Coordinates of C-alpha atoms (C1' of nucleotides) in Angstrom, one line a residue:
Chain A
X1 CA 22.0 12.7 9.8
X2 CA 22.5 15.6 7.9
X3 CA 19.2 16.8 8.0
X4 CA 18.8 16.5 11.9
X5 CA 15.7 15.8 13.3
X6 CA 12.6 15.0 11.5
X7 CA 9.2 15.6 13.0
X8 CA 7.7 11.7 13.1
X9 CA 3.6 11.9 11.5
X10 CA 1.6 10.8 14.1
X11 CA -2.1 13.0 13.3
X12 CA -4.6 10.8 14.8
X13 CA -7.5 9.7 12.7
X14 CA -10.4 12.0 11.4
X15 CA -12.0 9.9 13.6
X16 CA -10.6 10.6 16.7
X17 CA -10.9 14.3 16.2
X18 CA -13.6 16.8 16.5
X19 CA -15.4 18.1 14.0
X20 CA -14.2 21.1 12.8
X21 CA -17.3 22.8 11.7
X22 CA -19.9 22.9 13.7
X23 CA -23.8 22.2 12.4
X24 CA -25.4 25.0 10.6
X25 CA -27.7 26.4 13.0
X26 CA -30.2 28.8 11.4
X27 CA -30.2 29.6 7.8
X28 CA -27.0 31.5 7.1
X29 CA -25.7 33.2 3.6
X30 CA -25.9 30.1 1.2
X31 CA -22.1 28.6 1.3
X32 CA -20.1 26.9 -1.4
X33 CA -18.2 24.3 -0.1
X34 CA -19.1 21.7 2.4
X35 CA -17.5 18.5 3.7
X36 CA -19.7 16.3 1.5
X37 CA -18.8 17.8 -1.7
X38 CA -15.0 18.1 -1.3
X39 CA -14.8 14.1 -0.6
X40 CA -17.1 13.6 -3.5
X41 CA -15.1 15.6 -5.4
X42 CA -12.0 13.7 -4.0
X43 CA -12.8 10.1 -4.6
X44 CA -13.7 11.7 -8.6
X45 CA -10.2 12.7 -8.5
X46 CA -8.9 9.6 -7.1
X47 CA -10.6 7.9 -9.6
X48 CA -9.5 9.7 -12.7
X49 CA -5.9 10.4 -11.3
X50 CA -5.0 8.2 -8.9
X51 CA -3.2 8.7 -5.4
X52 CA -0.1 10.2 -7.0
X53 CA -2.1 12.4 -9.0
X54 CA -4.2 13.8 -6.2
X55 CA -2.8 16.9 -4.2
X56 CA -5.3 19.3 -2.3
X57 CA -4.0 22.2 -4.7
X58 CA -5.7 20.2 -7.3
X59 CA -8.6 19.3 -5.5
X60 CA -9.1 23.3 -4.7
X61 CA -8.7 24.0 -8.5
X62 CA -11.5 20.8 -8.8
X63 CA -14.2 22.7 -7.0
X64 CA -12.7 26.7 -8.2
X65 CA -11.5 27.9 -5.0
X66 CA -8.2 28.6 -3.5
X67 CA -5.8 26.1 -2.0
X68 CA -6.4 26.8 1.2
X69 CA -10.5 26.8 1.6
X70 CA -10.6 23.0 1.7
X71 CA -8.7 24.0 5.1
X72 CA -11.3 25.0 6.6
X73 CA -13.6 21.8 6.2
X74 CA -10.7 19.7 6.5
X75 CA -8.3 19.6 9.1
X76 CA -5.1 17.7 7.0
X77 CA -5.1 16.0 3.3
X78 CA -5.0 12.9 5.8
X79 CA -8.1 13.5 7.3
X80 CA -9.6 13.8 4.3
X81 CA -7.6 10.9 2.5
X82 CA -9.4 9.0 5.7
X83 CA -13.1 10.5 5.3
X84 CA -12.8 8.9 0.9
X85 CA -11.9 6.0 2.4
X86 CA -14.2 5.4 4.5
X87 CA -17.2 6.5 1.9
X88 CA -15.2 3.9 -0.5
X89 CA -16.3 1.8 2.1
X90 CA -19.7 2.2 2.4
X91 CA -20.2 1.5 -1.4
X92 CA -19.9 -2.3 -0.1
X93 CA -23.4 -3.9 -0.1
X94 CA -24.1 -6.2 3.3
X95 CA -26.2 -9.2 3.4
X96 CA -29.3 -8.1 5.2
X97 CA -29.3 -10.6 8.1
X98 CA -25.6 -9.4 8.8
X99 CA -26.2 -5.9 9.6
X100 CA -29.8 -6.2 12.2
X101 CA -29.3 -9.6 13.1
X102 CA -32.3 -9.4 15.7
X103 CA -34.8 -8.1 13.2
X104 CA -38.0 -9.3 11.6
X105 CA -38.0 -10.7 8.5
X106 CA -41.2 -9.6 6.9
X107 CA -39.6 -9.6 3.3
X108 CA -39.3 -13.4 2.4
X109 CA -36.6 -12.6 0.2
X110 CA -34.3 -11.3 2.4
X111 CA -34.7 -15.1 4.5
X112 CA -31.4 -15.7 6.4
X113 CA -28.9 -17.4 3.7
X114 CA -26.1 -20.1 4.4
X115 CA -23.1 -18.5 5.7
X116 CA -21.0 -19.3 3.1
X117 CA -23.2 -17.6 0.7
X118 CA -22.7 -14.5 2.7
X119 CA -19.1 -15.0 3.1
X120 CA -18.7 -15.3 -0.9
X121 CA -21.4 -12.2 -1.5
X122 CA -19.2 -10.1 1.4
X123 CA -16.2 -11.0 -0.5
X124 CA -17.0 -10.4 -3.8
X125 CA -18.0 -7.0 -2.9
X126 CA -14.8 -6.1 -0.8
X127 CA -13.2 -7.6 -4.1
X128 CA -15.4 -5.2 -6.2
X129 CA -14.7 -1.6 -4.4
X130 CA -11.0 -2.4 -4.2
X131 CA -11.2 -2.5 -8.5
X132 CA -13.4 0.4 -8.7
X133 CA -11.4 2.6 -6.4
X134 CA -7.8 1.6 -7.2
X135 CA -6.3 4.2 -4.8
X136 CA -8.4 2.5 -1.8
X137 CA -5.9 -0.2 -1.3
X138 CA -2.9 2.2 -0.7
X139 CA -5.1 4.2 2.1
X140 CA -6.5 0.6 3.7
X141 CA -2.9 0.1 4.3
X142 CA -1.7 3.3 5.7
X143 CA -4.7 4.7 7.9
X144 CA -6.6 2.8 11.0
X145 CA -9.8 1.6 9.3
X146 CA -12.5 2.9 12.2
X147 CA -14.8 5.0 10.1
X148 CA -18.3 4.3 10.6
X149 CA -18.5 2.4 7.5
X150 CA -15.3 0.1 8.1
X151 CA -16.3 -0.9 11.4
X152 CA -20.3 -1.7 9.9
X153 CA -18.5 -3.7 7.3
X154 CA -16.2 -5.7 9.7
X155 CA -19.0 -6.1 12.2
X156 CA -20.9 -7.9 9.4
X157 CA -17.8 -9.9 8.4
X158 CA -17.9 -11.0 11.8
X159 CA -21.1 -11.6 12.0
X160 CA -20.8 -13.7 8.8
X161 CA -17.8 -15.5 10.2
X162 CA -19.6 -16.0 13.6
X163 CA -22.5 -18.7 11.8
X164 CA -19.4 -20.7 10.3
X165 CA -19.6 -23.3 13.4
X166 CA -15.8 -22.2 14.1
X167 CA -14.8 -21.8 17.7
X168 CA -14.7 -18.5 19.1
X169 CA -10.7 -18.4 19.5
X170 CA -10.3 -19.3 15.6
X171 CA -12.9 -16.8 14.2
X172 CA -10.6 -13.9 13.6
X173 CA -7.7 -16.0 12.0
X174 CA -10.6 -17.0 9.8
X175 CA -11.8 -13.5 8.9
X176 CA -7.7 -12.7 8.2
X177 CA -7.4 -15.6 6.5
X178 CA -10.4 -14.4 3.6
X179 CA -10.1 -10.6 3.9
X180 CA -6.5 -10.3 3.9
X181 CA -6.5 -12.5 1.0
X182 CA -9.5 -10.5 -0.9
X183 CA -7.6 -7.5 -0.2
X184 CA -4.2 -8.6 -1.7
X185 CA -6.7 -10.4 -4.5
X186 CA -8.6 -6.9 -5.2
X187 CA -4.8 -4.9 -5.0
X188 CA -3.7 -6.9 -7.7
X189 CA -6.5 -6.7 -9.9
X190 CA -6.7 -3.1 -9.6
X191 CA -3.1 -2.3 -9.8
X192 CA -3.1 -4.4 -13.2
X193 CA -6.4 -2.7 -14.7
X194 CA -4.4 0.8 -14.0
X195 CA -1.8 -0.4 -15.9
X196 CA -3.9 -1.2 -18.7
X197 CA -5.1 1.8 -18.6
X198 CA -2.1 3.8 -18.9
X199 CA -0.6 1.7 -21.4
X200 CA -3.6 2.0 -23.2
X201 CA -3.3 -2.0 -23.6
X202 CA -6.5 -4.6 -22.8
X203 CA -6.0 -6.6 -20.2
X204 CA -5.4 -9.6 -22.0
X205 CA -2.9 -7.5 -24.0
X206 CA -0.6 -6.2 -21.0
X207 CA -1.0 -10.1 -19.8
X208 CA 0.5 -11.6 -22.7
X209 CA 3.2 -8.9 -22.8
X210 CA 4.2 -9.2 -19.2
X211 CA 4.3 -13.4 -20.0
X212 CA 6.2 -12.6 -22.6
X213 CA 9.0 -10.7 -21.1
X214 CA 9.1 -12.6 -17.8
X215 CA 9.5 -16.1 -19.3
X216 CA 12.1 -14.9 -20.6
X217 CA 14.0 -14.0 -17.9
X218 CA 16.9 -16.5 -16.3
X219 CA 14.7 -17.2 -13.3
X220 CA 11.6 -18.0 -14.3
X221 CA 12.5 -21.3 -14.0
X222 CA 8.7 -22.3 -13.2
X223 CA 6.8 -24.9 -15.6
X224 CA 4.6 -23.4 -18.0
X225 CA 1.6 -26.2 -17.5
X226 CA 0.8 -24.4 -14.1
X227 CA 0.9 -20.8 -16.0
X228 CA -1.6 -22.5 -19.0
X229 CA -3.4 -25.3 -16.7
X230 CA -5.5 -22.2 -14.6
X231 CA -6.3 -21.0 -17.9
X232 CA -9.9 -19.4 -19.0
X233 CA -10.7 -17.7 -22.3
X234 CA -9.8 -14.5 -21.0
X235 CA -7.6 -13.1 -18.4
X236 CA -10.7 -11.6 -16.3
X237 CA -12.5 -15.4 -16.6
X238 CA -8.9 -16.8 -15.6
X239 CA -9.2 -14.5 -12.6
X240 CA -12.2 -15.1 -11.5
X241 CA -11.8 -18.8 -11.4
X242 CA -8.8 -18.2 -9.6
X243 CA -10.8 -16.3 -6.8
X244 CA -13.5 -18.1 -6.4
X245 CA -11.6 -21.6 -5.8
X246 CA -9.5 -20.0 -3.5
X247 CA -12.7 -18.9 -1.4
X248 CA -13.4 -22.2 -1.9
X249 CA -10.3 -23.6 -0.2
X250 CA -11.1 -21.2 2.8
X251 CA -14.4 -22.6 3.1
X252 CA -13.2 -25.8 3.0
X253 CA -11.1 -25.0 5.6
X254 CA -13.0 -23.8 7.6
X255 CA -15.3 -26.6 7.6
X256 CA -12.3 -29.4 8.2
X257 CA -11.3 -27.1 11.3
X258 CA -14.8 -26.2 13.0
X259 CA -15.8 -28.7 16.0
X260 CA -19.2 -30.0 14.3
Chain B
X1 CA -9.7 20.3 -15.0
X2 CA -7.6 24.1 -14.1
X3 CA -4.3 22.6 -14.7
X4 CA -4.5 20.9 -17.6
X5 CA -3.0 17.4 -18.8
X6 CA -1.1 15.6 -16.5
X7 CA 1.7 12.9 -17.2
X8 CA 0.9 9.5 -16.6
X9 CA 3.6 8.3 -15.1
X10 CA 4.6 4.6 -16.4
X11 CA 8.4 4.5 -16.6
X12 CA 8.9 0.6 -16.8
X13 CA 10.4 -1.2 -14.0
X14 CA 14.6 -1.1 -13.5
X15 CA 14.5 -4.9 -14.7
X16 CA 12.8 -3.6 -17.7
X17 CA 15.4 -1.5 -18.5
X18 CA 19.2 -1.7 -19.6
X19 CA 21.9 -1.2 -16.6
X20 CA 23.0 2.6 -16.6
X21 CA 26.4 2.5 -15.8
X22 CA 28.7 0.0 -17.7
X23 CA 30.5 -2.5 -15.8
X24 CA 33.9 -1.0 -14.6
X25 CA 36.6 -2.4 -17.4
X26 CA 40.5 -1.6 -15.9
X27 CA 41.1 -0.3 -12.3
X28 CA 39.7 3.2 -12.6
X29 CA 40.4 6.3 -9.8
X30 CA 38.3 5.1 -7.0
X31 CA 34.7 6.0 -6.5
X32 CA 33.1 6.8 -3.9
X33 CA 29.6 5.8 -4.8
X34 CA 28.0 2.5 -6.1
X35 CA 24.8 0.7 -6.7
X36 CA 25.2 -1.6 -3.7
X37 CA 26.1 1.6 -1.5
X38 CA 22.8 3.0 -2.4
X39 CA 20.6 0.5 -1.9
X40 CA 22.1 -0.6 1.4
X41 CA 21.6 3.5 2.2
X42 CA 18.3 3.3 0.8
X43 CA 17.2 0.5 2.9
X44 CA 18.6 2.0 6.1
X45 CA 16.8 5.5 5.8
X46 CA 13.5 3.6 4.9
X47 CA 14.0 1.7 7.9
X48 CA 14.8 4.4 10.0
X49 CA 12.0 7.2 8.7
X50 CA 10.0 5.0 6.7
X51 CA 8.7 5.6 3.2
X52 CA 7.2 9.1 3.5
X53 CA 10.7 10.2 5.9
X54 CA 12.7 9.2 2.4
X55 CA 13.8 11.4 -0.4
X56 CA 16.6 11.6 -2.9
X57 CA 18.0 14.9 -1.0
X58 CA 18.3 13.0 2.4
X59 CA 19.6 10.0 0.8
X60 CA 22.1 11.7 -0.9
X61 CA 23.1 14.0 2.5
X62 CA 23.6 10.5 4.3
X63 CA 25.7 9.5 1.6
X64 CA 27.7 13.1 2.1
X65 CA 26.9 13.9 -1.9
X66 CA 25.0 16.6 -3.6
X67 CA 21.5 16.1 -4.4
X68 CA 21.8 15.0 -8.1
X69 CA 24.9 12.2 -7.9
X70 CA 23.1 9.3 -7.3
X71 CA 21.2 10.0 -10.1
X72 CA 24.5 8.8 -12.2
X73 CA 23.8 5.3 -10.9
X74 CA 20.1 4.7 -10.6
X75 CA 18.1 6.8 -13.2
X76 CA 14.6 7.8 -10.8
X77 CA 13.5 7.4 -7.3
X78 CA 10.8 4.6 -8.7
X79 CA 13.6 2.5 -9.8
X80 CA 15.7 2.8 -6.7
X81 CA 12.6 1.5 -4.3
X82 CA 12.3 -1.3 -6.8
X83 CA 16.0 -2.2 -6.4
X84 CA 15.5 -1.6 -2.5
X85 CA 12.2 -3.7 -2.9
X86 CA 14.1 -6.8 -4.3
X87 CA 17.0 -6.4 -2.1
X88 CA 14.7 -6.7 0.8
X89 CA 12.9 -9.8 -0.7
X90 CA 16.4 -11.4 -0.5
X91 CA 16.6 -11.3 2.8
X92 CA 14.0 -14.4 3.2
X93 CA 15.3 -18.1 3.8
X94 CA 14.1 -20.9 0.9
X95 CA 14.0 -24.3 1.4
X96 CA 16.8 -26.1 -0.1
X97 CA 14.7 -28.4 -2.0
X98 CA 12.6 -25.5 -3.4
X99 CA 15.2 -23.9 -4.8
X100 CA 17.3 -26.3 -6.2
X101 CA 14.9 -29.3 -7.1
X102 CA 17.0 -31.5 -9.1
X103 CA 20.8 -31.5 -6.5
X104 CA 21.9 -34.6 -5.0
X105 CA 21.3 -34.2 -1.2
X106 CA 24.2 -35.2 0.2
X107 CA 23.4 -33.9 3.0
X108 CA 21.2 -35.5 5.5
X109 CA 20.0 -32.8 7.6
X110 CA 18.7 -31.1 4.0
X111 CA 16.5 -33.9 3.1
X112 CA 13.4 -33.0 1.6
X113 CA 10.5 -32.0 4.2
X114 CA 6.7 -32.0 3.9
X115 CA 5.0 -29.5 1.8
X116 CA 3.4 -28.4 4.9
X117 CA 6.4 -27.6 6.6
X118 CA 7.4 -25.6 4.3
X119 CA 4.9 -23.6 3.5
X120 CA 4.8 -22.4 7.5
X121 CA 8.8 -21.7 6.4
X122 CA 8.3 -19.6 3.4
X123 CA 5.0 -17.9 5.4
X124 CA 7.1 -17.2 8.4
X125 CA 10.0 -15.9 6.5
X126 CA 7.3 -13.6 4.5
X127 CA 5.7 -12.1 7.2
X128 CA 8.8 -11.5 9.0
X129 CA 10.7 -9.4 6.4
X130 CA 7.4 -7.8 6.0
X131 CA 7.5 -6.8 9.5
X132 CA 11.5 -6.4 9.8
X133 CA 10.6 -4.0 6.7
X134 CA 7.7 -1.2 6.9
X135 CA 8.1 0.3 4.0
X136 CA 8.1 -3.3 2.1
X137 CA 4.8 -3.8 1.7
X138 CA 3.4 -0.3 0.2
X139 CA 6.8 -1.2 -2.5
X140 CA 5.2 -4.6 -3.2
X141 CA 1.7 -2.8 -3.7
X142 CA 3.3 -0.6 -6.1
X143 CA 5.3 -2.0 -8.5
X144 CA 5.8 -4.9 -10.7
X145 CA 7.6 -7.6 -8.7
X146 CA 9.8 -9.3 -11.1
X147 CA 13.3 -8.7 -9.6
X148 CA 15.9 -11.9 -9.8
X149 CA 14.8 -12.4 -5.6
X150 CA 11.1 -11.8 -5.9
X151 CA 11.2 -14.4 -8.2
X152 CA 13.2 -16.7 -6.9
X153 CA 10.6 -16.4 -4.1
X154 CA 7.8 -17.1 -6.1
X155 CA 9.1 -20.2 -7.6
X156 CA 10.1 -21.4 -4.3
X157 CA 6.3 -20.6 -3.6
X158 CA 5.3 -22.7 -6.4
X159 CA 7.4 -25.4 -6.1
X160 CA 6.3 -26.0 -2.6
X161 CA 2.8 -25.3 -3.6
X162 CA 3.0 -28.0 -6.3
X163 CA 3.7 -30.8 -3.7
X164 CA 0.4 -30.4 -1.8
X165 CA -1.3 -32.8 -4.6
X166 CA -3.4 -29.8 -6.2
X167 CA -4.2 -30.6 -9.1
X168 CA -2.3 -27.8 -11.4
X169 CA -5.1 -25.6 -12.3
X170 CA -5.8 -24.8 -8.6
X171 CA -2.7 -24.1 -7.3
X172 CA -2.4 -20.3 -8.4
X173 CA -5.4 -20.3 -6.4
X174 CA -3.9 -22.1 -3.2
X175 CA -0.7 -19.4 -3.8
X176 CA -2.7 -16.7 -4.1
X177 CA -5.4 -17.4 -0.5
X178 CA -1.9 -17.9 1.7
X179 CA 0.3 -15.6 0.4
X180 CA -2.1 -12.7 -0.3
X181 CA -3.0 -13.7 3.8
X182 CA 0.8 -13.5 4.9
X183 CA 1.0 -10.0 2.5
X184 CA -1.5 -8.6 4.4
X185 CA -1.3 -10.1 8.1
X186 CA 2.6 -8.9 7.9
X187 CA 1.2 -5.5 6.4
X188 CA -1.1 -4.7 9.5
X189 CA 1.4 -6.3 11.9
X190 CA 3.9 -3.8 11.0
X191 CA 1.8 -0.8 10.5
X192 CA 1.5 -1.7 14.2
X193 CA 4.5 -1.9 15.4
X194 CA 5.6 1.2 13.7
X195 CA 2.7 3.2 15.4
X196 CA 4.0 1.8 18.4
X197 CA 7.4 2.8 17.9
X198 CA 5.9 6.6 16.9
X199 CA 3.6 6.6 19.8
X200 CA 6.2 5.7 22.3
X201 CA 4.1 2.7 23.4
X202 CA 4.3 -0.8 23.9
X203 CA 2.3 -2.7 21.4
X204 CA 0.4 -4.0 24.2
X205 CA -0.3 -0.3 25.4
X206 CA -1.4 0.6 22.3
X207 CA -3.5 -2.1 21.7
X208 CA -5.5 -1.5 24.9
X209 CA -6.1 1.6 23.9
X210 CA -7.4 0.9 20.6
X211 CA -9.3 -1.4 21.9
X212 CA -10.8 1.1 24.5
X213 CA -11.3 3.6 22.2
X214 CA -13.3 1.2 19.6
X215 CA -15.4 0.0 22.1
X216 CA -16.8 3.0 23.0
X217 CA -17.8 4.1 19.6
X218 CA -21.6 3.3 18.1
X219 CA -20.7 1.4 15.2
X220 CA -19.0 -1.3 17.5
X221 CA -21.9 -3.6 18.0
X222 CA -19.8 -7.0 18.0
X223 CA -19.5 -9.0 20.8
X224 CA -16.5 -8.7 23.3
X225 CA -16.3 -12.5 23.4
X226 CA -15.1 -13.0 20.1
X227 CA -11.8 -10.6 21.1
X228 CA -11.6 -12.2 24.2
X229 CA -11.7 -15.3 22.8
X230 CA -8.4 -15.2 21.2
X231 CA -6.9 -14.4 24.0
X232 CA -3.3 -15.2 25.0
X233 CA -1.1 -13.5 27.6
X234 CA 0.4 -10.6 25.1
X235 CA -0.5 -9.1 21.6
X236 CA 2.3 -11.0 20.1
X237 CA 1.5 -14.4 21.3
X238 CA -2.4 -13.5 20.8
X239 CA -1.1 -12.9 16.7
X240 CA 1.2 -15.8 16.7
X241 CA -1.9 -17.7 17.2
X242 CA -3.9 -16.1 14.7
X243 CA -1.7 -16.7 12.4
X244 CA -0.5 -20.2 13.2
X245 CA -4.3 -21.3 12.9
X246 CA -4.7 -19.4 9.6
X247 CA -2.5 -21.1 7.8
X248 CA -3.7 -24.2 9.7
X249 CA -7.3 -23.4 7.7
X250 CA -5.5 -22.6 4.2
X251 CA -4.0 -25.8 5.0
X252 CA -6.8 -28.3 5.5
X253 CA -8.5 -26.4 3.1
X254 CA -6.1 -27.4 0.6
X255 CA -6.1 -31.1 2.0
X256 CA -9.9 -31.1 1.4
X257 CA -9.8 -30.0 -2.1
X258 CA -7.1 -32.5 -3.7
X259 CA -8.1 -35.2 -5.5
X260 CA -5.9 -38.1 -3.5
Chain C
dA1 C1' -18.1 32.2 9.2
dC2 C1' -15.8 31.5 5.3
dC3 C1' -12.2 32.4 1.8
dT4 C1' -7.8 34.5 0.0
dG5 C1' -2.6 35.4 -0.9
dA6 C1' 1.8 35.3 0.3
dA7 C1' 5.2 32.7 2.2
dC8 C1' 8.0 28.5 4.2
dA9 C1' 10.1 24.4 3.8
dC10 C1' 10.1 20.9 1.3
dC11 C1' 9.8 17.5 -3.2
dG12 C1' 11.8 14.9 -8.0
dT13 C1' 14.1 15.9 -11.9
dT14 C1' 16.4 18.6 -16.0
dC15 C1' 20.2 20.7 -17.8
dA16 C1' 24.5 22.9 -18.4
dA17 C1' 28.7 23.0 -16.4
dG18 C1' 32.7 21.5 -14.0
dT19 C1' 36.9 18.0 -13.2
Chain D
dA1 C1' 33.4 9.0 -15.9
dC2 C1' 31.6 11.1 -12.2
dC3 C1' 29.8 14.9 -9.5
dT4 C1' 27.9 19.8 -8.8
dG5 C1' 24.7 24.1 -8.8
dA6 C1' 21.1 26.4 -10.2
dA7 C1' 16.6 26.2 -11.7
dC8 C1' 11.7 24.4 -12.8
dA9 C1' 7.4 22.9 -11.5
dC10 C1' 5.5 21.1 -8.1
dC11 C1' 4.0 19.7 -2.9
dG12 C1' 1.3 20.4 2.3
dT13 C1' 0.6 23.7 5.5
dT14 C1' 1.0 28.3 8.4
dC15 C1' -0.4 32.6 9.1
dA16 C1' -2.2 37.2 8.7
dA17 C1' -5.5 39.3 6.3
dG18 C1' -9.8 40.2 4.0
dT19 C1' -15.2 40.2 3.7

DNA sequence: ACCTGAACACCGTTCAAGT
DNA sequence: ACCTGAACACCGTTCAAGT
């Protein structure tokens, strides 16, 4: 109460917003800075930093200009937090058949595959830009997800989702189902491998450490024989077994729900 | 690269580390401050103003102290959110059985109930406190969740999770497809509702207008039958559904996959 | 059209000091 | 044992001014 009243955040997405620059018309005097370059430079710092670590004074110092260019390209740091995000998304590689569904397949290669091929390749990617980009979870979770990327990939999720055989009405608890649990899968794995990283530890390292120190905690009352029976040489093997037999299960699913 | 080196920040988590402030021995002058009176403050501003709305300045003006007090009791903001984090995950409901296996049940109304049943429970009770909660999930993407009620939670998890007739190296599997799902169904569900709150909207105002502005942009190329499809008089009831069935899918899918 | 500098209203946390 | 006050090193963003 103290405080009083508190202005509640409610910028709309980059999105939703004109662009603040217009096109360069005729050759002007060559420029610095452009909007490109600031959200490359952005998902570097991302990257090498992390979300804490990022802050537009930073980013300014990045590319050797004053706090308050990037204003000019960029409307608010959530604007551009929204623009990495969506570029983070278009890293993700969609089956062919998924993005022009109506076009001619002159490649043989690129034949239509099984859907549950598709599913598996569309997961494993989501799976893989949520690692590389460890910051990408946080913003997934705070901003709406309409960049032209997002929607490109969740229109080919869809599309995916829409050769399962499952009934219309089930088709998006069936695309929850798999992408919220690739994105809580992917958070995980990237929030461990940052921790890693800043303990200067291996993977396998932290792992034993953590297993160490939890067991012996009063309520980890669990049995060890689930903890050791998912084993794997190695904690990254471990986890990928772990992933794909859960996209298993879904599939499964999937299949034992759909009217054949 | 301008400012230089840059503290990686990897305190260890509160559970990690030894309680601050001794255990009161004799009857002391009173106090006005405490751990519990914290975290119940804690939770209510993060309720009120959400994550980004909270500091340790306007936590400590709602508790009528100066700035730096509650630092006596709780020794950084990182450790207070994880003490917030674990309060909030004792708010869910177990199953009697899950949490104490081994008691006599005297009582007949407790007797033990399909696995099924209660892993709807434990989802339901997830995704509510996710939702009752905001600011819980970006806490549960953040640090390591090893407090006494996150784990009592995941044991309950496991336990259930160990009655479907998985065999033990896929269960972590099975626990990680639903509960990952319920992490991030509960996630977007209240990111919703708190837009809708900040907007001034109902959510099934809002959602119309999503839904119109989506529409109209190029990138949507999916067809309306699929939204339509899933239909149901209101948002919320549409959701139920979609979650319902979910779990339905996870469900058969782990049916499927036993060996009987 | 693009970039700067100073300033405002915030942060989390340290540290020496009070009672 | 518990709480305060001043200070440090940061934030995002506004605004008037430069070129």
């Amino acid at each position: 109460m103290a405080t009083g009243s508190r202005v509640t955040r409610q910028r709309s997405s980059v999105w939703l917003s004109e662009r603040k620059t217009p096109r360069r018309k005729g050759d002007q005097q060559p420029v610095g800075l452009d909007r490109v370059k600031i959200v490359a430079a952005t998902m570097r710092l991302l990257d090498a930093e992390g979300l804490s670590g990022f802050s537009m004074r930073r980013l300014a110092a990045e590319l050797g200009v004053t706090a308050m260019s990037v204003y000019w390209y960029v409307e608010t740091k959530d604007h551009l937090l929204e623009l990495a995000l969506d570029a983070a998304m278009g890293e993700i590689a969609l089956p062919i058949e998924a993005v022009r569904p109506a076009e001619g397949c002159a490649d043989p290669l690129a034949e239509p595959r099984d859907w549950r091929e598709q599913l598996r390749q569309l997961a494993s990617e989501y799976r893989q830009v949520l690692v590389r980009h460890p910051w990408l979870s946080a913003l997934l979770g705070e901003y709406l997800n309409i960049g032209p990327n997002s929607m490109t990939f969740s229109n080919a999720a869809q599309a995916v989702m829409r050769n399962s055989g499952l009934p219309d009405d089930k088709i998006t608890s069936a695309l929850a189902l798999v992408y919220q649990f690739v994105y809580g899968f992917g958070t995980n794995e990237a929030r461990f491998a940052a921790r890693c990283r800043a303990a200067g530890l291996s993977q396998d390292e932290l792992f034993h450490d953590v297993m160490n120190l939890v067991e012996d905690r009063p309520e980890f009352d669990e049995p060890r024989q689930i903890m050791e029976a998912r084993g794997g040489d190695t904690v990254e093997e471990m986890r990928d077994r772990e992933f794909t037999f859960a996209l298993d299960l879904a599939i499964a699913g999937i299949e034992a729900l759909r009217t054949p």
